[in-house]
Amino acid sequence: MLFNSPEFVYLYLPLVLVGFFWLARSSHRIAAVWLAAASCFFYGWWNPVYLGLLGASVAFNYSMGIVLARESSRPPGEPRRMLLVFAVAANLLLLGYFKYFNFFADSARIAFDGNWHFDTILLPLGISFFTFTQIAFLVDAWRGEAKEFNFVHYTLFVTYFPHLIAGPVLHHREMMPQFARAATYRLDWENIAVGLAIFVIGIFKKVVLADGIAPHANAVFLAAEHGQALSLLDAWGGALAYTFQLYFDFSGYSDMAIGLSRMFGVNLPLNFDSPYKARNISDFWRRWHMTLSRFLRDYLYIALGGNRKGAWRRHINLFVTMVLGGLWHGAGWTFVVWGALHGLYLMVNHAWRWLVATLDLRRGGRIGGVLGWALTFVAVVVAWVFFRASSFDAALSMLGAMAGGNGVILPPDWLNALHWRLVRSGAELGIAGGALSGQFADPWVWFDLLLVMTIALFAPNTQQIMARYNPALDFRARAGGPGMFRFRIGPGWLCVTVLLLAAALTRGDAISEFLYFQF
């Protein structure tokens, strides 16, 4: 079931919301059971078979968490550590089997020139998210930091439907206390209004902005996949289109998750904070998929040694963390390269900052900030090519065209409009043989691209719009936009909310999945 589907908006959400607060009037525990059961139903709507997998994962990790918490009072020793290793390894083996079996089997078949064949294993939705969530719980139980072990609340913490499929990656210490709080079970109309507004902003981002620009990105990457020679215009247009499709798709999902949870009186952590405004790659990762970055930092980078063992080891730890983060995103070598690129970006960024501090170089001021932003943005766009491409060949074809390897060819209509004389007769639209039907020869496509780019780079983000109402758990307000863009409960914003929702729900296109569902 998708957040942007009619059955979710018109049936599931109202029934679950009304049932939760109605049951909460008589029993908070029953209301929590209702919400957990509704979350399991939400998950099972996709494939009921994997409900058993989710239930087994919850039961195993809850039991192991209790054992590890009891053992945490004993002196440190090998048995305690081995128990943690066993529990974490069980989770990673489960994740590895479902997520990476096809990848490693295909890689081995190609490497050894084998003719064997394995049936494709279907990846359970959200397995990366509920696995990472529970690994953090196990580690904290082992450390003695996990304090609450109410089974209903733990089940709800893991299965909670706003985050279950595509994040954010939750932490038990920020969620389970909220499920135990009496105020969560009292109907609050401000929470309903604020949550609904955030949800509507998110669904508008997904359905109107992300899905609106998606066909342009898909056409170019499909052409690259089929070996067609792209022009510089088409290659950069397709890369930028995907850059902003992914931005608004993931930003929209993050908003919808936060908005849905707020309606139930529960605050989720912020997961997205205008990452394309970042002026360096470190700042980008403080803004993009913030809860995953937090998990990788706290449970992988620091576990590898962090910055405690010297500069070179720090850089290696950064690189390894990002490579594994890339592999987390997808079972493919293109994702490994994407993670490796970001690892290299971070290493260069840290080395540059060290050089500036060591030589006491002057900051570049406003011009330096603009150049830093441009370099960061281009580096991110280049890496997204590997993230989106179906193969190395397709990615390299895209990058070669973006570098001008196939020439710089402007559409004839553009030249004629500017009263330029064609340099040579028979100019193409940017694809050898005219295979791609001029996606980026149409100026209106570039207008669409410029519009979404302007919104992403200059408009206030959702949390800035909702700043009056503390929209997320760890919200720290950056400079907001003009007063007209700041949400206030009242008739004006009610009209805006209704119009945005109508624009999203009345689109005639087929309902599309969120891009992060595949991870």
Short mmCIF file of C-alpha atoms in Angstrom, two decimals:
data_model
loop_
_atom_site.label_atom_id
_atom_site.label_comp_id
_atom_site.label_asym_id
_atom_site.label_seq_id
_atom_site.Cartn_x
_atom_site.Cartn_y
_atom_site.Cartn_z
CA MET A 1 0.00 0.00 0.00
CA LEU A 2 1.42 3.36 -1.01
CA PHE A 3 1.01 6.64 0.86
CA ASN A 4 -0.12 8.23 -2.41
CA SER A 5 -2.73 5.56 -3.24
CA PRO A 6 -6.51 6.14 -2.93
CA GLU A 7 -6.99 3.12 -0.65
CA PHE A 8 -4.47 4.56 1.80
CA VAL A 9 -5.72 8.16 1.73
CA TYR A 10 -9.47 7.43 1.71
CA LEU A 11 -9.72 4.19 3.71
CA TYR A 12 -6.68 3.00 5.63
CA LEU A 13 -5.55 6.28 7.19
CA PRO A 14 -8.99 7.50 8.41
CA LEU A 15 -9.92 4.06 9.83
CA VAL A 16 -6.62 3.59 11.65
CA LEU A 17 -6.60 7.15 12.98
CA VAL A 18 -10.20 7.05 14.26
CA GLY A 19 -9.74 3.56 15.70
CA PHE A 20 -6.55 4.54 17.52
CA PHE A 21 -8.02 7.52 19.38
CA TRP A 22 -11.36 5.81 20.01
CA LEU A 23 -9.63 2.81 21.61
CA ALA A 24 -7.24 5.08 23.50
CA ARG A 25 -10.20 6.48 25.44
CA SER A 26 -10.55 3.15 27.23
CA SER A 27 -7.02 1.68 27.10
CA HIS A 28 -3.67 3.00 25.92
CA ARG A 29 -2.35 -0.55 25.62
CA ILE A 30 -5.21 -1.65 23.36
CA ALA A 31 -4.71 1.47 21.23
CA ALA A 32 -1.00 0.62 20.87
CA VAL A 33 -1.90 -2.97 19.93
CA TRP A 34 -4.35 -1.60 17.35
CA LEU A 35 -1.69 0.63 15.80
CA ALA A 36 0.85 -2.21 15.73
CA ALA A 37 -1.71 -4.56 14.15
CA ALA A 38 -2.64 -1.89 11.60
CA SER A 39 1.05 -1.43 10.79
CA CYS A 40 1.42 -5.17 10.21
CA PHE A 41 -1.65 -5.08 7.96
CA PHE A 42 -0.07 -2.18 6.06
CA TYR A 43 3.08 -4.28 5.54
CA GLY A 44 1.16 -7.43 4.66
CA TRP A 45 -0.86 -5.60 2.00
CA TRP A 46 2.22 -5.88 -0.23
CA ASN A 47 2.90 -9.58 0.40
CA PRO A 48 1.32 -11.40 3.38
CA VAL A 49 3.98 -14.13 3.21
CA TYR A 50 6.63 -11.79 4.56
CA LEU A 51 4.58 -10.90 7.64
CA GLY A 52 6.01 -14.06 9.17
CA LEU A 53 9.53 -12.85 8.43
CA LEU A 54 8.82 -9.48 10.05
CA GLY A 55 7.21 -11.14 13.09
CA ALA A 56 10.10 -13.57 13.53
CA SER A 57 12.61 -10.71 13.31
CA VAL A 58 10.73 -8.73 15.97
CA ALA A 59 10.43 -11.71 18.33
CA PHE A 60 14.09 -12.75 17.94
CA ASN A 61 15.53 -9.29 18.46
CA TYR A 62 13.26 -8.47 21.38
CA SER A 63 14.29 -11.71 23.12
CA MET A 64 17.97 -11.14 22.40
CA GLY A 65 17.68 -7.54 23.58
CA ILE A 66 16.36 -8.69 26.96
CA VAL A 67 19.19 -11.21 27.32
CA LEU A 68 21.83 -8.66 26.30
CA ALA A 69 20.42 -6.07 28.70
CA ARG A 70 20.61 -8.53 31.58
CA GLU A 71 24.16 -9.46 30.62
CA SER A 72 25.15 -5.77 30.50
CA SER A 73 25.25 -5.66 34.33
CA ARG A 74 28.00 -8.28 34.35
CA PRO A 75 31.70 -7.50 33.87
CA PRO A 76 32.78 -7.21 30.23
CA GLY A 77 33.92 -10.49 28.79
CA GLU A 78 34.05 -12.70 25.75
CA PRO A 79 30.68 -14.47 26.32
CA ARG A 80 28.84 -11.13 26.37
CA ARG A 81 30.56 -9.98 23.21
CA MET A 82 29.96 -13.28 21.43
CA LEU A 83 26.26 -13.07 22.28
CA LEU A 84 26.08 -9.64 20.65
CA VAL A 85 28.04 -10.88 17.63
CA PHE A 86 25.64 -13.79 17.24
CA ALA A 87 22.56 -11.56 17.42
CA VAL A 88 23.92 -8.96 14.99
CA ALA A 89 25.23 -11.66 12.64
CA ALA A 90 21.80 -13.31 12.55
CA ASN A 91 20.27 -10.02 11.41
CA LEU A 92 22.97 -9.42 8.82
CA LEU A 93 22.67 -12.96 7.47
CA LEU A 94 18.92 -12.49 7.05
CA LEU A 95 19.45 -9.17 5.32
CA GLY A 96 22.29 -10.56 3.23
CA TYR A 97 20.31 -13.57 2.06
CA PHE A 98 17.31 -11.61 0.83
CA LYS A 99 19.12 -8.51 -0.40
CA TYR A 100 22.43 -9.77 -1.74
CA PHE A 101 22.01 -13.43 -2.73
CA ASN A 102 20.99 -12.57 -6.30
CA PHE A 103 23.84 -10.06 -6.58
CA PHE A 104 26.60 -12.40 -5.37
CA ALA A 105 25.23 -15.38 -7.30
CA ASP A 106 25.23 -13.39 -10.55
CA SER A 107 28.69 -11.95 -9.82
CA ALA A 108 30.09 -15.44 -9.13
CA ARG A 109 28.48 -16.85 -12.27
CA ILE A 110 30.06 -14.12 -14.40
CA ALA A 111 33.45 -14.34 -12.67
CA PHE A 112 33.69 -18.13 -13.03
CA ASP A 113 31.93 -18.29 -16.39
CA GLY A 114 29.35 -20.62 -14.91
CA ASN A 115 26.10 -21.74 -16.48
CA TRP A 116 24.25 -22.41 -13.24
CA HIS A 117 20.95 -20.74 -12.54
CA PHE A 118 19.26 -19.76 -9.26
CA ASP A 119 15.69 -18.65 -8.82
CA THR A 120 15.48 -14.92 -8.11
CA ILE A 121 14.75 -14.10 -4.48
CA LEU A 122 12.14 -11.40 -3.94
CA LEU A 123 13.41 -8.61 -1.67
CA PRO A 124 11.03 -7.96 1.27
CA LEU A 125 10.03 -4.32 1.48
CA GLY A 126 11.71 -2.34 4.22
CA ILE A 127 14.03 -5.15 5.35
CA SER A 128 17.04 -2.81 5.44
CA PHE A 129 15.19 -0.33 7.64
CA PHE A 130 13.74 -2.71 10.20
CA THR A 131 17.02 -4.64 10.34
CA PHE A 132 19.17 -1.54 11.01
CA THR A 133 16.63 -0.28 13.54
CA GLN A 134 16.90 -3.50 15.52
CA ILE A 135 20.69 -3.81 15.26
CA ALA A 136 20.93 -0.41 16.97
CA PHE A 137 18.59 -1.71 19.69
CA LEU A 138 20.76 -4.81 20.24
CA VAL A 139 23.98 -2.80 20.48
CA ASP A 140 22.43 -0.37 22.96
CA ALA A 141 20.98 -3.24 25.01
CA TRP A 142 24.50 -4.73 25.15
CA ARG A 143 25.85 -1.34 26.28
CA GLY A 144 23.16 -1.08 28.94
CA GLU A 145 21.57 1.96 27.28
CA ALA A 146 18.23 0.32 26.35
CA LYS A 147 15.87 0.85 29.27
CA GLU A 148 12.33 -0.01 28.14
CA PHE A 149 11.25 -3.55 27.20
CA ASN A 150 7.50 -3.33 26.78
CA PHE A 151 6.82 -5.87 24.01
CA VAL A 152 3.84 -4.00 22.55
CA HIS A 153 5.81 -0.76 22.38
CA TYR A 154 8.82 -2.56 20.91
CA THR A 155 6.66 -4.18 18.23
CA LEU A 156 5.14 -0.81 17.42
CA PHE A 157 8.59 0.79 17.36
CA VAL A 158 9.77 -1.68 14.70
CA THR A 159 6.59 -2.03 12.62
CA TYR A 160 5.29 1.57 12.89
CA PHE A 161 3.84 2.07 9.41
CA PRO A 162 4.92 5.68 8.70
CA HIS A 163 8.59 4.64 8.71
CA LEU A 164 8.50 0.88 8.02
CA ILE A 165 9.02 0.83 4.25
CA ALA A 166 11.52 3.61 3.54
CA GLY A 167 12.60 5.19 6.80
CA PRO A 168 13.58 7.19 8.67
CA VAL A 169 15.84 4.76 10.55
CA LEU A 170 14.42 5.03 14.07
CA HIS A 171 16.15 4.75 17.41
CA HIS A 172 14.45 3.08 20.37
CA ARG A 173 15.36 5.79 22.90
CA GLU A 174 13.58 8.47 20.88
CA MET A 175 10.48 6.43 19.98
CA MET A 176 9.54 4.01 22.77
CA PRO A 177 9.16 6.74 25.42
CA GLN A 178 6.65 8.45 23.12
CA PHE A 179 4.56 5.26 22.92
CA ALA A 180 4.51 5.20 26.74
CA ARG A 181 3.48 8.86 27.07
CA ALA A 182 -0.15 9.55 27.98
CA ALA A 183 -0.29 12.67 25.78
CA THR A 184 0.29 10.52 22.68
CA TYR A 185 -3.12 8.88 23.17
CA ARG A 186 -5.08 12.13 23.49
CA LEU A 187 -6.60 13.55 20.33
CA ASP A 188 -4.93 16.88 19.58
CA TRP A 189 -6.45 18.85 16.71
CA GLU A 190 -3.29 20.89 16.32
CA ASN A 191 -1.34 17.69 15.69
CA ILE A 192 -3.96 16.63 13.15
CA ALA A 193 -3.79 19.97 11.31
CA VAL A 194 0.02 20.18 11.36
CA GLY A 195 0.47 16.52 10.43
CA LEU A 196 -2.04 16.75 7.58
CA ALA A 197 -0.33 19.85 6.17
CA ILE A 198 3.10 18.18 6.26
CA PHE A 199 1.64 15.04 4.65
CA VAL A 200 0.03 17.08 1.87
CA ILE A 201 3.25 18.97 1.13
CA GLY A 202 4.97 15.60 0.87
CA ILE A 203 2.41 14.02 -1.45
CA PHE A 204 2.53 17.12 -3.67
CA LYS A 205 6.33 16.81 -3.90
CA LYS A 206 6.06 13.15 -4.83
CA VAL A 207 3.14 13.11 -7.25
CA VAL A 208 3.45 16.51 -8.94
CA LEU A 209 7.15 17.38 -8.79
CA ALA A 210 9.02 14.05 -8.66
CA ASP A 211 6.67 12.07 -10.90
CA GLY A 212 6.32 15.07 -13.20
CA ILE A 213 10.04 15.20 -13.99
CA ALA A 214 10.57 11.41 -13.92
CA PRO A 215 9.72 10.64 -17.61
CA HIS A 216 12.52 12.91 -18.81
CA ALA A 217 15.08 11.15 -16.62
CA ASN A 218 13.78 7.69 -17.50
CA ALA A 219 13.96 8.30 -21.26
CA VAL A 220 17.61 9.36 -21.15
CA PHE A 221 18.80 6.57 -18.84
CA LEU A 222 16.85 4.03 -20.91
CA ALA A 223 18.58 5.31 -24.05
CA ALA A 224 21.98 4.95 -22.34
CA GLU A 225 21.04 1.43 -21.25
CA HIS A 226 20.30 0.52 -24.89
CA GLY A 227 23.67 1.82 -26.04
CA GLN A 228 22.45 4.96 -27.80
CA ALA A 229 24.94 7.82 -28.09
CA LEU A 230 23.67 10.77 -26.08
CA SER A 231 24.48 14.39 -26.74
CA LEU A 232 25.80 16.65 -23.99
CA LEU A 233 22.40 18.34 -23.80
CA ASP A 234 20.44 15.14 -23.31
CA ALA A 235 22.98 13.61 -20.92
CA TRP A 236 23.06 16.59 -18.58
CA GLY A 237 19.30 17.03 -18.88
CA GLY A 238 18.69 13.40 -17.91
CA ALA A 239 21.18 13.50 -15.03
CA LEU A 240 19.68 16.70 -13.64
CA ALA A 241 16.14 15.39 -14.09
CA TYR A 242 16.98 12.29 -12.04
CA THR A 243 18.81 14.44 -9.47
CA PHE A 244 15.62 16.37 -8.76
CA GLN A 245 13.27 13.41 -9.23
CA LEU A 246 15.12 11.57 -6.44
CA TYR A 247 15.23 14.74 -4.34
CA PHE A 248 11.48 15.36 -4.38
CA ASP A 249 10.60 11.66 -4.25
CA PHE A 250 12.62 11.04 -1.08
CA SER A 251 11.88 14.45 0.42
CA GLY A 252 8.18 13.85 -0.25
CA TYR A 253 8.26 10.43 1.43
CA SER A 254 10.11 11.86 4.43
CA ASP A 255 7.52 14.62 4.78
CA MET A 256 4.65 12.16 4.49
CA ALA A 257 6.17 9.90 7.14
CA ILE A 258 6.63 12.81 9.56
CA GLY A 259 3.15 14.18 8.83
CA LEU A 260 1.40 10.84 9.26
CA SER A 261 3.16 10.18 12.54
CA ARG A 262 2.36 13.67 13.84
CA MET A 263 -1.36 12.96 13.37
CA PHE A 264 -0.94 10.12 15.88
CA GLY A 265 0.84 12.42 18.32
CA VAL A 266 4.28 10.89 17.64
CA ASN A 267 7.25 12.92 16.40
CA LEU A 268 9.68 11.25 13.99
CA PRO A 269 13.27 12.44 13.57
CA LEU A 270 14.12 14.77 10.73
CA ASN A 271 15.49 12.87 7.72
CA PHE A 272 15.92 15.48 5.01
CA ASP A 273 17.12 19.08 5.21
CA SER A 274 17.64 20.70 1.78
CA PRO A 275 20.82 18.74 0.94
CA TYR A 276 21.32 20.44 -2.43
CA LYS A 277 21.95 23.70 -0.58
CA ALA A 278 25.07 22.19 1.01
CA ARG A 279 28.38 23.95 0.34
CA ASN A 280 30.54 20.89 0.94
CA ILE A 281 30.07 17.14 0.85
CA SER A 282 30.19 16.76 4.65
CA ASP A 283 27.30 19.19 4.94
CA PHE A 284 25.46 17.26 2.21
CA TRP A 285 25.59 14.10 4.35
CA ARG A 286 24.40 16.04 7.37
CA ARG A 287 21.29 16.90 5.33
CA TRP A 288 20.62 13.81 3.15
CA HIS A 289 19.04 10.71 4.75
CA MET A 290 20.06 12.08 8.12
CA THR A 291 18.99 9.08 10.18
CA LEU A 292 20.96 6.66 7.99
CA SER A 293 24.01 8.93 8.26
CA ARG A 294 23.53 8.89 12.04
CA PHE A 295 23.35 5.09 12.08
CA LEU A 296 26.43 4.68 9.89
CA ARG A 297 28.36 7.13 12.09
CA ASP A 298 27.31 5.69 15.46
CA TYR A 299 27.34 1.97 14.68
CA LEU A 300 29.87 1.58 11.86
CA TYR A 301 32.28 4.51 11.55
CA ILE A 302 32.87 4.78 15.31
CA ALA A 303 33.01 0.99 15.64
CA LEU A 304 35.79 0.96 13.00
CA GLY A 305 37.75 3.43 15.12
CA GLY A 306 36.36 6.74 13.92
CA ASN A 307 38.97 9.47 14.17
CA ARG A 308 40.66 8.00 17.24
CA LYS A 309 43.53 6.28 15.41
CA GLY A 310 45.07 9.03 13.33
CA ALA A 311 44.26 10.90 10.13
CA TRP A 312 44.98 8.09 7.68
CA ARG A 313 42.89 5.58 9.59
CA ARG A 314 40.10 8.16 9.81
CA HIS A 315 40.07 8.51 6.03
CA ILE A 316 40.06 4.74 5.56
CA ASN A 317 37.17 4.43 8.03
CA LEU A 318 35.25 7.11 6.14
CA PHE A 319 35.83 5.36 2.85
CA VAL A 320 34.82 1.91 4.15
CA THR A 321 31.71 3.36 5.82
CA MET A 322 30.56 5.02 2.60
CA VAL A 323 31.26 1.93 0.46
CA LEU A 324 29.17 -0.17 2.85
CA GLY A 325 26.54 2.60 2.84
CA GLY A 326 26.45 2.36 -0.94
CA LEU A 327 26.05 -1.41 -0.79
CA TRP A 328 23.23 -0.92 1.72
CA HIS A 329 21.37 1.15 -0.86
CA GLY A 330 21.43 -1.57 -3.48
CA ALA A 331 22.86 -4.95 -4.38
CA GLY A 332 24.93 -3.91 -7.37
CA TRP A 333 28.43 -2.76 -8.26
CA THR A 334 27.09 0.60 -9.41
CA PHE A 335 25.96 1.26 -5.82
CA VAL A 336 29.39 0.26 -4.55
CA VAL A 337 30.96 2.80 -6.92
CA TRP A 338 28.45 5.44 -5.80
CA GLY A 339 29.42 4.83 -2.17
CA ALA A 340 33.13 4.78 -3.05
CA LEU A 341 32.81 8.12 -4.86
CA HIS A 342 31.22 9.70 -1.79
CA GLY A 343 33.93 8.15 0.36
CA LEU A 344 36.56 9.80 -1.85
CA TYR A 345 34.64 13.08 -1.79
CA LEU A 346 34.64 13.04 2.03
CA MET A 347 38.35 12.20 2.17
CA VAL A 348 39.18 15.12 -0.14
CA ASN A 349 36.90 17.43 1.82
CA HIS A 350 38.54 16.55 5.15
CA ALA A 351 42.01 16.88 3.65
CA TRP A 352 41.13 20.31 2.24
CA ARG A 353 39.77 21.50 5.57
CA TRP A 354 42.95 20.30 7.28
CA LEU A 355 45.06 22.16 4.72
CA VAL A 356 43.07 25.37 5.19
CA ALA A 357 43.42 25.15 8.97
CA THR A 358 47.13 24.22 8.83
CA LEU A 359 48.14 26.97 6.42
CA ASP A 360 45.71 29.45 7.98
CA LEU A 361 44.24 30.19 4.56
CA ARG A 362 41.59 32.83 4.29
CA ARG A 363 38.04 31.75 3.63
CA GLY A 364 36.70 32.49 0.18
CA GLY A 365 33.77 34.57 1.39
CA ARG A 366 30.61 34.67 -0.70
CA ILE A 367 32.39 33.74 -3.93
CA GLY A 368 34.08 30.83 -2.20
CA GLY A 369 30.72 29.70 -0.85
CA VAL A 370 29.16 29.74 -4.33
CA LEU A 371 32.11 27.84 -5.79
CA GLY A 372 31.93 25.31 -2.94
CA TRP A 373 28.22 24.81 -3.56
CA ALA A 374 28.74 24.39 -7.33
CA LEU A 375 31.55 21.87 -6.89
CA THR A 376 29.52 19.90 -4.34
CA PHE A 377 26.40 19.90 -6.51
CA VAL A 378 28.23 18.73 -9.64
CA ALA A 379 30.01 16.00 -7.66
CA VAL A 380 26.67 14.78 -6.30
CA VAL A 381 25.08 14.79 -9.78
CA VAL A 382 27.98 12.76 -11.21
CA ALA A 383 27.64 10.19 -8.42
CA TRP A 384 23.86 9.95 -8.95
CA VAL A 385 24.57 8.69 -12.48
CA PHE A 386 26.00 5.47 -10.99
CA PHE A 387 23.15 5.37 -8.46
CA ARG A 388 20.53 5.42 -11.23
CA ALA A 389 22.22 3.61 -14.12
CA SER A 390 21.36 -0.05 -14.67
CA SER A 391 24.96 -1.00 -15.50
CA PHE A 392 28.53 0.31 -15.67
CA ASP A 393 28.26 0.64 -19.43
CA ALA A 394 25.17 2.82 -19.15
CA ALA A 395 26.78 4.97 -16.44
CA LEU A 396 30.00 5.45 -18.39
CA SER A 397 28.02 6.25 -21.53
CA MET A 398 26.14 8.95 -19.60
CA LEU A 399 29.29 10.40 -18.06
CA GLY A 400 31.12 10.37 -21.39
CA ALA A 401 28.29 12.32 -23.00
CA MET A 402 28.17 14.74 -20.04
CA ALA A 403 31.88 15.38 -20.61
CA GLY A 404 31.16 16.24 -24.27
CA GLY A 405 32.49 13.01 -25.71
CA ASN A 406 29.70 12.88 -28.31
CA GLY A 407 29.91 16.52 -29.25
CA VAL A 408 27.92 19.59 -28.36
CA ILE A 409 24.86 19.62 -30.58
CA LEU A 410 22.10 22.21 -30.18
CA PRO A 411 18.62 21.51 -31.56
CA PRO A 412 18.01 23.29 -34.90
CA ASP A 413 14.92 25.02 -33.53
CA TRP A 414 17.05 26.69 -30.86
CA LEU A 415 19.51 27.91 -33.45
CA ASN A 416 16.80 29.21 -35.74
CA ALA A 417 15.08 31.00 -32.88
CA LEU A 418 18.32 32.86 -32.19
CA HIS A 419 18.81 33.57 -35.93
CA TRP A 420 22.00 31.55 -35.97
CA ARG A 421 23.19 29.86 -39.11
CA LEU A 422 23.57 26.12 -38.80
CA VAL A 423 27.22 25.18 -38.81
CA ARG A 424 26.45 22.06 -40.77
CA SER A 425 23.37 20.68 -42.42
CA GLY A 426 21.29 17.92 -40.89
CA ALA A 427 21.94 18.75 -37.23
CA GLU A 428 20.52 16.11 -34.88
CA LEU A 429 18.41 16.50 -31.76
CA GLY A 430 21.19 15.08 -29.62
CA ILE A 431 20.94 11.34 -30.22
CA ALA A 432 22.76 9.57 -33.00
CA GLY A 433 20.21 8.52 -35.57
CA GLY A 434 17.50 10.44 -33.72
CA ALA A 435 16.84 7.45 -31.44
CA LEU A 436 15.75 9.62 -28.51
CA SER A 437 12.80 11.76 -29.49
CA GLY A 438 14.26 15.11 -28.48
CA GLN A 439 13.44 15.01 -24.75
CA PHE A 440 15.60 18.03 -24.07
CA ALA A 441 15.14 19.73 -27.41
CA ASP A 442 11.85 21.07 -26.09
CA PRO A 443 12.45 24.34 -24.17
CA TRP A 444 9.45 23.56 -21.94
CA VAL A 445 11.26 20.53 -20.56
CA TRP A 446 14.09 22.79 -19.49
CA PHE A 447 11.54 25.15 -17.99
CA ASP A 448 10.17 22.25 -15.89
CA LEU A 449 13.70 21.37 -14.85
CA LEU A 450 14.52 24.96 -13.96
CA LEU A 451 11.31 25.20 -11.92
CA VAL A 452 12.02 22.15 -9.74
CA MET A 453 15.66 23.26 -9.39
CA THR A 454 14.55 26.70 -8.20
CA ILE A 455 12.19 25.16 -5.63
CA ALA A 456 14.89 22.83 -4.32
CA LEU A 457 17.60 25.49 -4.08
CA PHE A 458 15.73 28.63 -3.07
CA ALA A 459 12.33 27.80 -1.56
CA PRO A 460 12.03 27.22 2.20
CA ASN A 461 11.86 23.53 3.03
CA THR A 462 8.99 21.86 4.85
CA GLN A 463 10.44 22.20 8.33
CA GLN A 464 11.10 25.89 7.76
CA ILE A 465 7.50 26.34 6.61
CA MET A 466 6.24 24.47 9.70
CA ALA A 467 8.79 25.98 12.12
CA ARG A 468 6.13 27.42 14.47
CA TYR A 469 4.95 23.91 15.31
CA ASN A 470 8.25 22.06 15.95
CA PRO A 471 7.67 19.60 13.09
CA ALA A 472 10.27 16.93 13.91
CA LEU A 473 11.99 15.37 16.91
CA ASP A 474 15.40 16.95 16.46
CA PHE A 475 14.21 20.05 14.63
CA ARG A 476 16.60 22.99 14.76
CA ALA A 477 15.26 25.90 12.75
CA ARG A 478 17.51 27.31 10.06
CA ALA A 479 16.71 30.74 8.66
CA GLY A 480 13.12 30.59 7.48
CA GLY A 481 11.52 32.02 4.38
CA PRO A 482 9.22 35.01 4.08
CA GLY A 483 6.28 35.18 6.46
CA MET A 484 3.82 34.23 3.73
CA PHE A 485 5.49 30.80 3.53
CA ARG A 486 5.23 30.09 7.26
CA PHE A 487 2.39 27.78 8.12
CA ARG A 488 -0.28 28.98 10.52
CA ILE A 489 -3.47 27.11 11.33
CA GLY A 490 -6.28 29.09 9.74
CA PRO A 491 -8.46 29.49 6.63
CA GLY A 492 -5.62 30.63 4.35
CA TRP A 493 -3.42 27.59 4.84
CA LEU A 494 -6.49 25.35 4.84
CA CYS A 495 -7.17 26.50 1.27
CA VAL A 496 -3.53 25.98 0.28
CA THR A 497 -3.57 22.48 1.78
CA VAL A 498 -6.77 21.55 -0.04
CA LEU A 499 -5.42 22.84 -3.36
CA LEU A 500 -2.13 20.96 -3.01
CA LEU A 501 -3.96 17.76 -2.08
CA ALA A 502 -6.36 18.15 -5.00
CA ALA A 503 -3.45 18.71 -7.40
CA ALA A 504 -1.80 15.51 -6.15
CA LEU A 505 -4.86 13.26 -6.03
CA THR A 506 -6.39 14.28 -9.36
CA ARG A 507 -3.39 13.51 -11.54
CA GLY A 508 -4.35 10.99 -14.18
CA ASP A 509 -1.01 9.20 -14.19
CA ALA A 510 -0.56 5.74 -12.73
CA ILE A 511 0.41 5.62 -9.06
CA SER A 512 4.17 5.13 -8.78
CA GLU A 513 6.25 3.61 -6.01
CA PHE A 514 8.77 5.62 -4.05
CA LEU A 515 12.34 5.23 -5.29
CA TYR A 516 13.61 4.22 -1.84
CA PHE A 517 11.23 1.25 -1.74
CA GLN A 518 13.86 -0.76 -3.63
CA PHE A 519 16.32 -0.38 -0.74
#
